[in-house]
Each structure stands twice: as C-alpha cells, then as structure tokens.
Amino acid sequence: MTKTRATRHAALALAALLTAGAVWAEITVTDDQGRTEVIYDVGVLHPMPGAQLTYDFCTACHSEMIIAQQGQTREGWDEILVWMVDEMGMGELYEEDREMILDYLATYYSPDRPHFPQN
Ligand code: HEC
C-alpha cells in the first residue's frame, strides 16, 4: 500500500520537475465542492478533481479508455473496484483515495455517460 502512494508521490515530483523545465502542461482543477487536484496527464479522462488519482492507479494495467467507456452508479463502480482488487491483482487503495476515485467515477462516468469518449 505504501508503495502505491510512494509511486504516486514520485510521479507528482517528476511532473513538478518537468514543469520547472516548462515542458509539461499542468493545471489545477476545482469542483463545486471546493476540492482541487493538480492534473498533468489524464489521457481521455474528464479533467476534474479525482481524474489524476484515477488515471495513476487505473492505467497501471489497462488504458483509461476502458474506464471512460463505462457508465456506472457508485455501487457499480464500487463493485468494479472490489473486482479489480480480488480478481485482477490491483493493490488495495487507501480509504481516502478510494473515496475520491469512487466520487470521481460516479460523478463523471455515471449511467448517463456525460463524458463518453467521442472517437
Ligand atoms: C492490477 C491490474 C489492474 C488495475 C490496477 C486496474 N485494473 Fe481494471 N482491469 C484489469 C484487467 C486485467 C481487466 C480485464 C478484465 C476482463 O475483461 O476480463 C480490467 C478491466 C476493467 C474494466 C472493464 C470491465 C468490463 O466490463 O469489461 C473496468 C471498467 C476497469 N477495469 C476499471 C478499473 C478501474 C476504475 C481501475 C482503477 C481503480 C482499474 N480498473 C485498475 C486489471 C486492472
């Protein structure tokens, strides 16, 4: 578990370094609950708080496209996360990270599919 978190921090540090060299676009996004996140690469994911965390954890094994094409309720996403851990070998997430990812997925990748990839 600590390994996953360390990896994320290393990635953030790397992004910060690259940004200092002015080669990496980095933006800070805020949602209507006032939560913020620094975004540097989320692929096709909708750039809102939780996107970077989701991208960093979930693209270790597969494209984020597999996520963006899904539309699920919070319960549905919860089950997918359990499935990733139990059957696919994903490491357990810290509770606060898990909540952030679940909030993100349930909001922007709900059954209404507001951010279904366009191509
Ligand atoms: C340790 C590897 C691993 C990680 C990390 C991982 N997944 Fe997966 N995931 C898989 C594999 C393997 C499949 C393909 C399963 C299959 O189709 O049989 C998959 C498939 C999926 C699918 C497609 C399910 C379907 O109906 O076809 C979704 C959605 C998904 N993952 C979401 C996520 C999310 C969200 C995260 C991050 C929280 C995540 N995955 C992280 C290994 C992983």
Short mmCIF file of N, CA, C and O and ligand atoms in Angstrom, two decimals:
data_model
loop_
_atom_site.label_atom_id
_atom_site.label_comp_id
_atom_site.label_asym_id
_atom_site.label_seq_id
_atom_site.Cartn_x
_atom_site.Cartn_y
_atom_site.Cartn_z
N MET A 1 0.82 -1.21 0.00
CA MET A 1 0.00 0.00 0.00
C MET A 1 0.86 1.26 0.00
O MET A 1 0.67 2.13 -0.83
N THR A 2 1.84 1.29 0.91
CA THR A 2 2.71 2.47 0.97
C THR A 2 3.46 2.62 -0.35
O THR A 2 3.74 3.72 -0.78
N LYS A 3 3.71 1.49 -1.00
CA LYS A 3 4.43 1.52 -2.26
C LYS A 3 3.63 2.30 -3.32
O LYS A 3 4.18 3.12 -4.03
N THR A 4 2.32 2.03 -3.36
CA THR A 4 1.46 2.71 -4.33
C THR A 4 1.51 4.22 -4.10
O THR A 4 1.66 4.99 -5.03
N ARG A 5 1.39 4.60 -2.84
CA ARG A 5 1.38 6.02 -2.51
C ARG A 5 2.73 6.65 -2.86
O ARG A 5 2.79 7.74 -3.41
N ALA A 6 3.81 5.94 -2.55
CA ALA A 6 5.14 6.46 -2.86
C ALA A 6 5.29 6.66 -4.36
O ALA A 6 5.84 7.65 -4.82
N THR A 7 4.73 5.71 -5.12
CA THR A 7 4.81 5.82 -6.58
C THR A 7 4.10 7.06 -7.06
O THR A 7 4.58 7.78 -7.91
N ARG A 8 2.95 7.31 -6.46
CA ARG A 8 2.19 8.49 -6.88
C ARG A 8 2.96 9.77 -6.55
O ARG A 8 3.03 10.68 -7.35
N HIS A 9 3.54 9.79 -5.37
CA HIS A 9 4.29 10.99 -4.99
C HIS A 9 5.50 11.17 -5.89
O HIS A 9 5.84 12.28 -6.26
N ALA A 10 6.11 10.06 -6.24
CA ALA A 10 7.26 10.14 -7.15
C ALA A 10 6.80 10.70 -8.50
O ALA A 10 7.47 11.53 -9.09
N ALA A 11 5.64 10.25 -8.95
CA ALA A 11 5.11 10.74 -10.22
C ALA A 11 4.83 12.23 -10.14
O ALA A 11 5.12 12.99 -11.07
N LEU A 12 4.27 12.66 -9.03
CA LEU A 12 3.97 14.08 -8.86
C LEU A 12 5.26 14.90 -8.82
O LEU A 12 5.34 15.96 -9.42
N ALA A 13 6.26 14.36 -8.13
CA ALA A 13 7.54 15.06 -8.05
C ALA A 13 8.16 15.17 -9.43
O ALA A 13 8.69 16.21 -9.80
N LEU A 14 8.06 14.10 -10.19
CA LEU A 14 8.60 14.10 -11.55
C LEU A 14 7.88 15.14 -12.40
O LEU A 14 8.51 15.92 -13.11
N ALA A 15 6.55 15.19 -12.27
CA ALA A 15 5.77 16.17 -13.04
C ALA A 15 6.19 17.58 -12.65
O ALA A 15 6.32 18.45 -13.51
N ALA A 16 6.42 17.79 -11.35
CA ALA A 16 6.83 19.10 -10.88
C ALA A 16 8.18 19.48 -11.48
O ALA A 16 8.38 20.60 -11.93
N LEU A 17 9.09 18.52 -11.50
CA LEU A 17 10.41 18.75 -12.09
C LEU A 17 10.30 19.13 -13.56
O LEU A 17 10.91 20.09 -14.02
N LEU A 18 9.50 18.34 -14.27
CA LEU A 18 9.35 18.60 -15.70
C LEU A 18 8.69 19.95 -15.93
O LEU A 18 9.02 20.67 -16.87
N THR A 19 7.75 20.29 -15.05
CA THR A 19 7.07 21.57 -15.18
C THR A 19 8.07 22.71 -15.00
O THR A 19 8.03 23.71 -15.70
N ALA A 20 8.99 22.50 -14.05
CA ALA A 20 10.02 23.51 -13.82
C ALA A 20 10.81 23.74 -15.11
O ALA A 20 11.24 24.85 -15.40
N GLY A 21 10.96 22.68 -15.90
CA GLY A 21 11.65 22.80 -17.18
C GLY A 21 10.72 23.30 -18.27
O GLY A 21 11.08 23.37 -19.42
N ALA A 22 9.47 23.58 -17.89
CA ALA A 22 8.48 24.15 -18.80
C ALA A 22 8.17 23.29 -20.01
O ALA A 22 7.96 23.77 -21.11
N VAL A 23 8.15 21.96 -19.80
CA VAL A 23 7.80 21.09 -20.92
C VAL A 23 6.48 20.36 -20.65
O VAL A 23 5.97 19.67 -21.51
N TRP A 24 5.92 20.51 -19.47
CA TRP A 24 4.77 19.72 -19.09
C TRP A 24 3.62 20.65 -18.72
O TRP A 24 3.76 21.50 -17.84
N ALA A 25 2.50 20.50 -19.38
CA ALA A 25 1.34 21.32 -19.04
C ALA A 25 0.71 20.77 -17.76
O ALA A 25 0.44 19.59 -17.65
N GLU A 26 0.49 21.62 -16.81
CA GLU A 26 -0.07 21.22 -15.53
C GLU A 26 -1.15 22.22 -15.15
O GLU A 26 -0.91 23.42 -15.21
N ILE A 27 -2.33 21.73 -14.80
CA ILE A 27 -3.39 22.65 -14.41
C ILE A 27 -3.96 22.22 -13.06
O ILE A 27 -3.90 21.06 -12.69
N THR A 28 -4.50 23.18 -12.33
CA THR A 28 -5.19 22.86 -11.08
C THR A 28 -6.68 23.02 -11.34
O THR A 28 -7.13 24.05 -11.83
N VAL A 29 -7.44 21.96 -11.03
CA VAL A 29 -8.88 21.99 -11.25
C VAL A 29 -9.61 21.96 -9.91
O VAL A 29 -9.10 21.45 -8.92
N THR A 30 -10.80 22.56 -9.88
CA THR A 30 -11.61 22.64 -8.66
C THR A 30 -13.03 22.22 -8.99
O THR A 30 -13.55 22.58 -10.04
N ASP A 31 -13.65 21.44 -8.10
CA ASP A 31 -15.04 21.06 -8.36
C ASP A 31 -15.99 21.91 -7.50
O ASP A 31 -15.56 22.79 -6.76
N ASP A 32 -17.30 21.67 -7.64
CA ASP A 32 -18.26 22.53 -6.93
C ASP A 32 -18.27 22.27 -5.42
O ASP A 32 -18.93 22.98 -4.68
N GLN A 33 -17.53 21.25 -4.97
CA GLN A 33 -17.40 21.04 -3.52
C GLN A 33 -16.11 21.67 -3.00
O GLN A 33 -15.75 21.50 -1.83
N GLY A 34 -15.40 22.37 -3.88
CA GLY A 34 -14.19 23.05 -3.47
C GLY A 34 -12.97 22.16 -3.41
O GLY A 34 -11.91 22.57 -2.93
N ARG A 35 -13.09 20.91 -3.88
CA ARG A 35 -11.92 20.03 -3.89
C ARG A 35 -11.06 20.37 -5.10
O ARG A 35 -11.59 20.68 -6.16
N THR A 36 -9.74 20.33 -4.90
CA THR A 36 -8.85 20.65 -6.01
C THR A 36 -7.90 19.48 -6.28
O THR A 36 -7.67 18.64 -5.42
N GLU A 37 -7.36 19.45 -7.48
CA GLU A 37 -6.34 18.47 -7.82
C GLU A 37 -5.46 19.05 -8.91
O GLU A 37 -5.95 19.77 -9.78
N VAL A 38 -4.18 18.74 -8.82
CA VAL A 38 -3.26 19.14 -9.89
C VAL A 38 -3.29 18.04 -10.95
O VAL A 38 -3.07 16.87 -10.65
N ILE A 39 -3.58 18.44 -12.16
CA ILE A 39 -3.70 17.50 -13.28
C ILE A 39 -2.53 17.68 -14.23
O ILE A 39 -2.26 18.81 -14.65
N TYR A 40 -1.83 16.60 -14.57
CA TYR A 40 -0.74 16.74 -15.54
C TYR A 40 -0.88 15.79 -16.70
O TYR A 40 -0.37 16.03 -17.79
N ASP A 41 -1.56 14.65 -16.48
CA ASP A 41 -1.84 13.75 -17.61
C ASP A 41 -2.95 12.80 -17.22
O ASP A 41 -2.75 11.94 -16.36
N VAL A 42 -4.11 12.98 -17.82
CA VAL A 42 -5.23 12.09 -17.50
C VAL A 42 -5.78 11.43 -18.77
O VAL A 42 -6.87 10.86 -18.75
N GLY A 43 -5.02 11.50 -19.86
CA GLY A 43 -5.48 10.87 -21.10
C GLY A 43 -6.83 11.42 -21.53
O GLY A 43 -7.02 12.62 -21.58
N VAL A 44 -7.78 10.51 -21.79
CA VAL A 44 -9.10 10.96 -22.24
C VAL A 44 -10.03 11.28 -21.06
O VAL A 44 -11.16 11.69 -21.27
N LEU A 45 -9.56 11.05 -19.83
CA LEU A 45 -10.45 11.27 -18.69
C LEU A 45 -10.83 12.74 -18.52
O LEU A 45 -10.02 13.63 -18.78
N HIS A 46 -12.05 12.98 -18.08
CA HIS A 46 -12.55 14.34 -17.86
C HIS A 46 -11.70 15.01 -16.77
O HIS A 46 -11.60 14.49 -15.66
N PRO A 47 -11.07 16.15 -17.08
CA PRO A 47 -10.13 16.77 -16.13
C PRO A 47 -10.81 17.49 -14.97
O PRO A 47 -10.98 18.71 -15.00
N MET A 48 -11.20 16.74 -13.98
CA MET A 48 -11.78 17.30 -12.75
C MET A 48 -11.11 16.60 -11.57
O MET A 48 -10.46 15.58 -11.76
N PRO A 49 -11.26 17.16 -10.35
CA PRO A 49 -10.60 16.54 -9.20
C PRO A 49 -10.91 15.03 -9.10
O PRO A 49 -12.07 14.63 -9.18
N GLY A 50 -9.88 14.22 -8.93
CA GLY A 50 -10.02 12.77 -8.88
C GLY A 50 -9.52 12.12 -10.16
O GLY A 50 -9.19 10.93 -10.16
N ALA A 51 -9.44 12.89 -11.23
CA ALA A 51 -9.04 12.33 -12.52
C ALA A 51 -7.58 11.83 -12.49
O ALA A 51 -7.28 10.74 -12.97
N GLN A 52 -6.68 12.63 -11.89
CA GLN A 52 -5.28 12.24 -11.88
C GLN A 52 -5.06 10.99 -11.03
O GLN A 52 -4.34 10.07 -11.41
N LEU A 53 -5.72 10.99 -9.88
CA LEU A 53 -5.62 9.84 -8.98
C LEU A 53 -6.12 8.58 -9.69
O LEU A 53 -5.47 7.53 -9.66
N THR A 54 -7.27 8.71 -10.33
CA THR A 54 -7.87 7.59 -11.05
C THR A 54 -6.93 7.12 -12.16
O THR A 54 -6.65 5.93 -12.31
N TYR A 55 -6.44 8.08 -12.94
CA TYR A 55 -5.55 7.75 -14.05
C TYR A 55 -4.30 7.02 -13.55
O TYR A 55 -3.90 6.00 -14.08
N ASP A 56 -3.69 7.57 -12.50
CA ASP A 56 -2.44 7.00 -11.99
C ASP A 56 -2.63 5.57 -11.49
O ASP A 56 -1.80 4.70 -11.74
N PHE A 57 -3.71 5.32 -10.77
CA PHE A 57 -3.95 3.97 -10.25
C PHE A 57 -4.44 3.01 -11.32
O PHE A 57 -4.03 1.85 -11.35
N CYS A 58 -5.31 3.46 -12.16
CA CYS A 58 -6.04 2.53 -13.03
C CYS A 58 -5.34 2.23 -14.34
O CYS A 58 -5.63 1.21 -14.96
N THR A 59 -4.40 3.07 -14.78
CA THR A 59 -3.76 2.78 -16.06
C THR A 59 -2.47 1.98 -15.89
O THR A 59 -1.73 1.80 -16.84
N ALA A 60 -2.24 1.48 -14.67
CA ALA A 60 -1.09 0.61 -14.46
C ALA A 60 -1.26 -0.65 -15.30
O ALA A 60 -0.28 -1.23 -15.77
N CYS A 61 -2.50 -1.08 -15.50
CA CYS A 61 -2.74 -2.34 -16.22
C CYS A 61 -3.47 -2.17 -17.55
O CYS A 61 -3.35 -3.01 -18.42
N HIS A 62 -4.28 -1.15 -17.68
CA HIS A 62 -5.03 -1.00 -18.93
C HIS A 62 -5.28 0.46 -19.24
O HIS A 62 -5.15 1.33 -18.38
N SER A 63 -5.69 0.71 -20.46
CA SER A 63 -5.98 2.07 -20.90
C SER A 63 -7.12 2.68 -20.10
O SER A 63 -8.00 1.97 -19.62
N GLU A 64 -7.09 4.00 -19.97
CA GLU A 64 -8.19 4.69 -19.30
C GLU A 64 -9.46 4.65 -20.15
O GLU A 64 -10.55 4.92 -19.68
N MET A 65 -9.29 4.28 -21.43
CA MET A 65 -10.44 4.21 -22.34
C MET A 65 -11.46 3.19 -21.83
O MET A 65 -12.67 3.38 -21.95
N ILE A 66 -10.96 2.10 -21.24
CA ILE A 66 -11.81 1.04 -20.71
C ILE A 66 -12.72 1.60 -19.59
O ILE A 66 -13.83 1.13 -19.38
N ILE A 67 -12.22 2.64 -18.92
CA ILE A 67 -12.98 3.28 -17.84
C ILE A 67 -13.96 4.30 -18.44
O ILE A 67 -15.13 4.32 -18.10
N ALA A 68 -13.43 5.11 -19.36
CA ALA A 68 -14.25 6.19 -19.95
C ALA A 68 -15.45 5.64 -20.71
O ALA A 68 -16.46 6.33 -20.87
N GLN A 69 -15.34 4.41 -21.18
CA GLN A 69 -16.45 3.83 -21.95
C GLN A 69 -17.52 3.22 -21.05
O GLN A 69 -18.56 2.77 -21.54
N GLN A 70 -17.25 3.18 -19.75
CA GLN A 70 -18.21 2.61 -18.81
C GLN A 70 -19.11 3.70 -18.24
O GLN A 70 -18.68 4.84 -18.05
N GLY A 71 -20.35 3.36 -17.94
CA GLY A 71 -21.25 4.25 -17.23
C GLY A 71 -21.83 3.45 -16.08
O GLY A 71 -22.53 2.47 -16.31
N GLN A 72 -21.50 3.83 -14.85
CA GLN A 72 -21.92 3.03 -13.69
C GLN A 72 -22.42 3.93 -12.57
O GLN A 72 -21.99 5.08 -12.44
N THR A 73 -23.25 3.36 -11.72
CA THR A 73 -23.62 4.04 -10.48
C THR A 73 -22.44 3.92 -9.52
O THR A 73 -21.47 3.20 -9.81
N ARG A 74 -22.50 4.60 -8.38
CA ARG A 74 -21.43 4.49 -7.39
C ARG A 74 -21.28 3.04 -6.94
O ARG A 74 -20.17 2.54 -6.78
N GLU A 75 -22.43 2.36 -6.76
CA GLU A 75 -22.41 0.95 -6.34
C GLU A 75 -21.74 0.10 -7.42
O GLU A 75 -20.96 -0.81 -7.12
N GLY A 76 -22.04 0.42 -8.67
CA GLY A 76 -21.45 -0.33 -9.78
C GLY A 76 -19.94 -0.17 -9.81
O GLY A 76 -19.20 -1.15 -9.97
N TRP A 77 -19.49 1.07 -9.63
CA TRP A 77 -18.05 1.32 -9.61
C TRP A 77 -17.41 0.67 -8.40
O TRP A 77 -16.30 0.14 -8.47
N ASP A 78 -18.10 0.71 -7.28
CA ASP A 78 -17.59 0.07 -6.06
C ASP A 78 -17.32 -1.42 -6.34
O ASP A 78 -16.26 -1.95 -6.01
N GLU A 79 -18.29 -2.07 -6.99
CA GLU A 79 -18.13 -3.49 -7.32
C GLU A 79 -16.96 -3.71 -8.27
O GLU A 79 -16.23 -4.69 -8.15
N ILE A 80 -16.78 -2.80 -9.24
CA ILE A 80 -15.66 -2.93 -10.17
C ILE A 80 -14.33 -2.82 -9.42
O ILE A 80 -13.41 -3.58 -9.66
N LEU A 81 -14.26 -1.88 -8.47
CA LEU A 81 -13.03 -1.73 -7.68
C LEU A 81 -12.75 -2.98 -6.85
O LEU A 81 -11.60 -3.44 -6.76
N VAL A 82 -13.79 -3.55 -6.26
CA VAL A 82 -13.63 -4.79 -5.49
C VAL A 82 -13.12 -5.89 -6.43
O VAL A 82 -12.20 -6.64 -6.09
N TRP A 83 -13.71 -5.94 -7.63
CA TRP A 83 -13.33 -6.95 -8.62
C TRP A 83 -11.87 -6.78 -9.04
O TRP A 83 -11.12 -7.75 -9.17
N MET A 84 -11.44 -5.52 -9.26
CA MET A 84 -10.05 -5.25 -9.64
C MET A 84 -9.09 -5.76 -8.57
O MET A 84 -8.03 -6.31 -8.87
N VAL A 85 -9.47 -5.57 -7.31
CA VAL A 85 -8.60 -6.00 -6.20
C VAL A 85 -8.65 -7.52 -6.03
O VAL A 85 -7.61 -8.18 -5.95
N ASP A 86 -9.85 -8.09 -6.01
CA ASP A 86 -9.99 -9.52 -5.73
C ASP A 86 -9.53 -10.41 -6.87
O ASP A 86 -8.93 -11.46 -6.63
N GLU A 87 -9.81 -10.00 -8.11
CA GLU A 87 -9.55 -10.90 -9.24
C GLU A 87 -8.43 -10.45 -10.17
O GLU A 87 -7.84 -11.27 -10.87
N MET A 88 -8.16 -9.14 -10.24
CA MET A 88 -7.22 -8.65 -11.25
C MET A 88 -5.87 -8.27 -10.67
O MET A 88 -4.98 -7.85 -11.39
N GLY A 89 -5.72 -8.36 -9.36
CA GLY A 89 -4.43 -8.11 -8.75
C GLY A 89 -4.12 -6.65 -8.45
O GLY A 89 -2.97 -6.30 -8.21
N MET A 90 -5.14 -5.80 -8.45
CA MET A 90 -4.90 -4.40 -8.07
C MET A 90 -4.68 -4.33 -6.56
O MET A 90 -5.35 -5.04 -5.81
N GLY A 91 -3.74 -3.49 -6.13
CA GLY A 91 -3.50 -3.33 -4.70
C GLY A 91 -4.67 -2.62 -4.04
O GLY A 91 -5.39 -1.87 -4.69
N GLU A 92 -4.86 -2.89 -2.75
CA GLU A 92 -5.91 -2.18 -2.00
C GLU A 92 -5.60 -0.69 -2.00
O GLU A 92 -4.45 -0.29 -1.92
N LEU A 93 -6.63 0.13 -2.10
CA LEU A 93 -6.46 1.58 -2.07
C LEU A 93 -6.63 2.09 -0.65
O LEU A 93 -7.37 1.51 0.14
N TYR A 94 -5.97 3.19 -0.34
CA TYR A 94 -6.24 3.88 0.91
C TYR A 94 -7.70 4.32 0.86
O TYR A 94 -8.19 4.71 -0.20
N GLU A 95 -8.35 4.34 2.00
CA GLU A 95 -9.78 4.69 2.03
C GLU A 95 -10.03 6.07 1.41
O GLU A 95 -10.97 6.25 0.63
N GLU A 96 -9.19 7.05 1.73
CA GLU A 96 -9.43 8.39 1.19
C GLU A 96 -9.23 8.45 -0.33
O GLU A 96 -9.95 9.15 -1.03
N ASP A 97 -8.27 7.69 -0.82
CA ASP A 97 -8.06 7.62 -2.27
C ASP A 97 -9.23 6.91 -2.94
O ASP A 97 -9.72 7.32 -4.00
N ARG A 98 -9.68 5.84 -2.29
CA ARG A 98 -10.79 5.05 -2.84
C ARG A 98 -12.06 5.90 -2.94
O ARG A 98 -12.77 5.87 -3.95
N GLU A 99 -12.31 6.68 -1.89
CA GLU A 99 -13.49 7.56 -1.88
C GLU A 99 -13.41 8.60 -3.00
O GLU A 99 -14.38 8.89 -3.68
N MET A 100 -12.21 9.17 -3.15
CA MET A 100 -12.00 10.19 -4.18
C MET A 100 -12.23 9.59 -5.58
O MET A 100 -12.90 10.19 -6.42
N ILE A 101 -11.69 8.41 -5.80
CA ILE A 101 -11.84 7.74 -7.10
C ILE A 101 -13.31 7.38 -7.34
O ILE A 101 -13.85 7.62 -8.42
N LEU A 102 -13.96 6.86 -6.31
CA LEU A 102 -15.39 6.49 -6.44
C LEU A 102 -16.25 7.72 -6.72
O LEU A 102 -17.14 7.69 -7.58
N ASP A 103 -15.99 8.80 -6.00
CA ASP A 103 -16.74 10.04 -6.23
C ASP A 103 -16.55 10.51 -7.67
O ASP A 103 -17.49 10.90 -8.35
N TYR A 104 -15.30 10.47 -8.10
CA TYR A 104 -14.97 10.91 -9.45
C TYR A 104 -15.70 10.07 -10.50
O TYR A 104 -16.39 10.59 -11.37
N LEU A 105 -15.56 8.75 -10.38
CA LEU A 105 -16.17 7.85 -11.37
C LEU A 105 -17.69 7.96 -11.37
O LEU A 105 -18.32 8.04 -12.42
N ALA A 106 -18.28 7.99 -10.19
CA ALA A 106 -19.75 8.03 -10.09
C ALA A 106 -20.30 9.36 -10.61
O ALA A 106 -21.41 9.41 -11.14
N THR A 107 -19.51 10.42 -10.50
CA THR A 107 -19.97 11.73 -10.96
C THR A 107 -19.80 11.88 -12.47
O THR A 107 -20.75 12.26 -13.17
N TYR A 108 -18.62 11.56 -12.98
CA TYR A 108 -18.33 11.85 -14.38
C TYR A 108 -18.50 10.65 -15.31
O TYR A 108 -18.54 10.81 -16.53
N TYR A 109 -18.60 9.45 -14.74
CA TYR A 109 -18.83 8.25 -15.55
C TYR A 109 -20.03 7.49 -15.00
O TYR A 109 -19.98 6.29 -14.76
N SER A 110 -21.11 8.25 -14.86
CA SER A 110 -22.38 7.71 -14.37
C SER A 110 -23.12 7.03 -15.52
O SER A 110 -22.69 7.13 -16.68
N PRO A 111 -24.25 6.37 -15.23
CA PRO A 111 -25.01 5.70 -16.31
C PRO A 111 -25.47 6.67 -17.40
O PRO A 111 -25.76 6.25 -18.52
N ASP A 112 -25.52 7.97 -17.12
CA ASP A 112 -25.89 8.95 -18.15
C ASP A 112 -24.77 9.15 -19.18
O ASP A 112 -24.97 9.78 -20.21
N ARG A 113 -23.59 8.67 -18.85
CA ARG A 113 -22.41 8.74 -19.73
C ARG A 113 -22.14 10.16 -20.25
O ARG A 113 -22.06 10.39 -21.46
N PRO A 114 -22.02 11.13 -19.33
CA PRO A 114 -21.81 12.51 -19.78
C PRO A 114 -20.45 12.74 -20.45
O PRO A 114 -20.28 13.74 -21.15
N HIS A 115 -19.50 11.82 -20.26
CA HIS A 115 -18.17 12.04 -20.84
C HIS A 115 -17.70 10.84 -21.65
O HIS A 115 -16.52 10.51 -21.68
N PHE A 116 -18.66 10.21 -22.32
CA PHE A 116 -18.31 9.07 -23.18
C PHE A 116 -17.32 9.57 -24.25
O PHE A 116 -17.55 10.61 -24.86
N PRO A 117 -16.20 8.85 -24.46
CA PRO A 117 -15.20 9.32 -25.43
C PRO A 117 -15.80 9.50 -26.83
O PRO A 117 -16.59 8.67 -27.27
N GLN A 118 -15.40 10.58 -27.47
CA GLN A 118 -16.01 10.94 -28.75
C GLN A 118 -15.46 10.22 -29.97
O GLN A 118 -16.05 10.27 -31.03
N ASN A 119 -14.27 9.56 -29.84
CA ASN A 119 -13.78 8.91 -31.06
C ASN A 119 -13.32 7.48 -30.81
O ASN A 119 -13.25 7.03 -29.74
C1 HEC B 1 -3.56 -4.86 -11.46
C2 HEC B 1 -4.12 -4.56 -12.76
C3 HEC B 1 -5.34 -3.65 -12.82
C4 HEC B 1 -5.52 -2.42 -12.23
C5 HEC B 1 -4.56 -1.64 -11.37
C6 HEC B 1 -6.83 -1.98 -12.63
N1 HEC B 1 -7.40 -2.89 -13.44
FE1 HEC B 1 -9.24 -2.71 -14.35
N2 HEC B 1 -8.91 -4.45 -15.33
C7 HEC B 1 -7.81 -5.27 -15.21
C8 HEC B 1 -7.93 -6.39 -16.13
C9 HEC B 1 -6.91 -7.49 -16.30
C10 HEC B 1 -9.16 -6.20 -16.80
C11 HEC B 1 -9.76 -7.08 -17.89
C12 HEC B 1 -10.74 -7.99 -17.23
C13 HEC B 1 -11.51 -8.78 -18.22
O1 HEC B 1 -12.09 -8.18 -19.11
O2 HEC B 1 -11.56 -9.99 -18.07
C14 HEC B 1 -9.75 -4.98 -16.29
C15 HEC B 1 -10.95 -4.46 -16.73
C16 HEC B 1 -11.53 -3.30 -16.25
C17 HEC B 1 -12.80 -2.78 -16.70
C18 HEC B 1 -13.67 -3.34 -17.80
C19 HEC B 1 -14.73 -4.21 -17.25
C20 HEC B 1 -15.59 -4.76 -18.35
O3 HEC B 1 -16.78 -4.84 -18.13
O4 HEC B 1 -15.07 -5.05 -19.42
C21 HEC B 1 -13.04 -1.66 -15.98
C22 HEC B 1 -14.25 -0.74 -16.07
C23 HEC B 1 -11.92 -1.47 -15.10
N3 HEC B 1 -11.01 -2.49 -15.29
C24 HEC B 1 -11.79 -0.44 -14.21
C25 HEC B 1 -10.66 -0.19 -13.45
C26 HEC B 1 -10.52 0.95 -12.58
C27 HEC B 1 -11.57 2.02 -12.37
C28 HEC B 1 -9.30 0.85 -12.02
C29 HEC B 1 -8.65 1.78 -11.03
C30 HEC B 1 -9.34 2.00 -9.79
C31 HEC B 1 -8.67 -0.36 -12.54
N4 HEC B 1 -9.54 -0.98 -13.40
C32 HEC B 1 -7.39 -0.79 -12.22
C33 HEC B 1 -6.72 -5.05 -14.38
C34 HEC B 1 -6.53 -3.92 -13.60
#
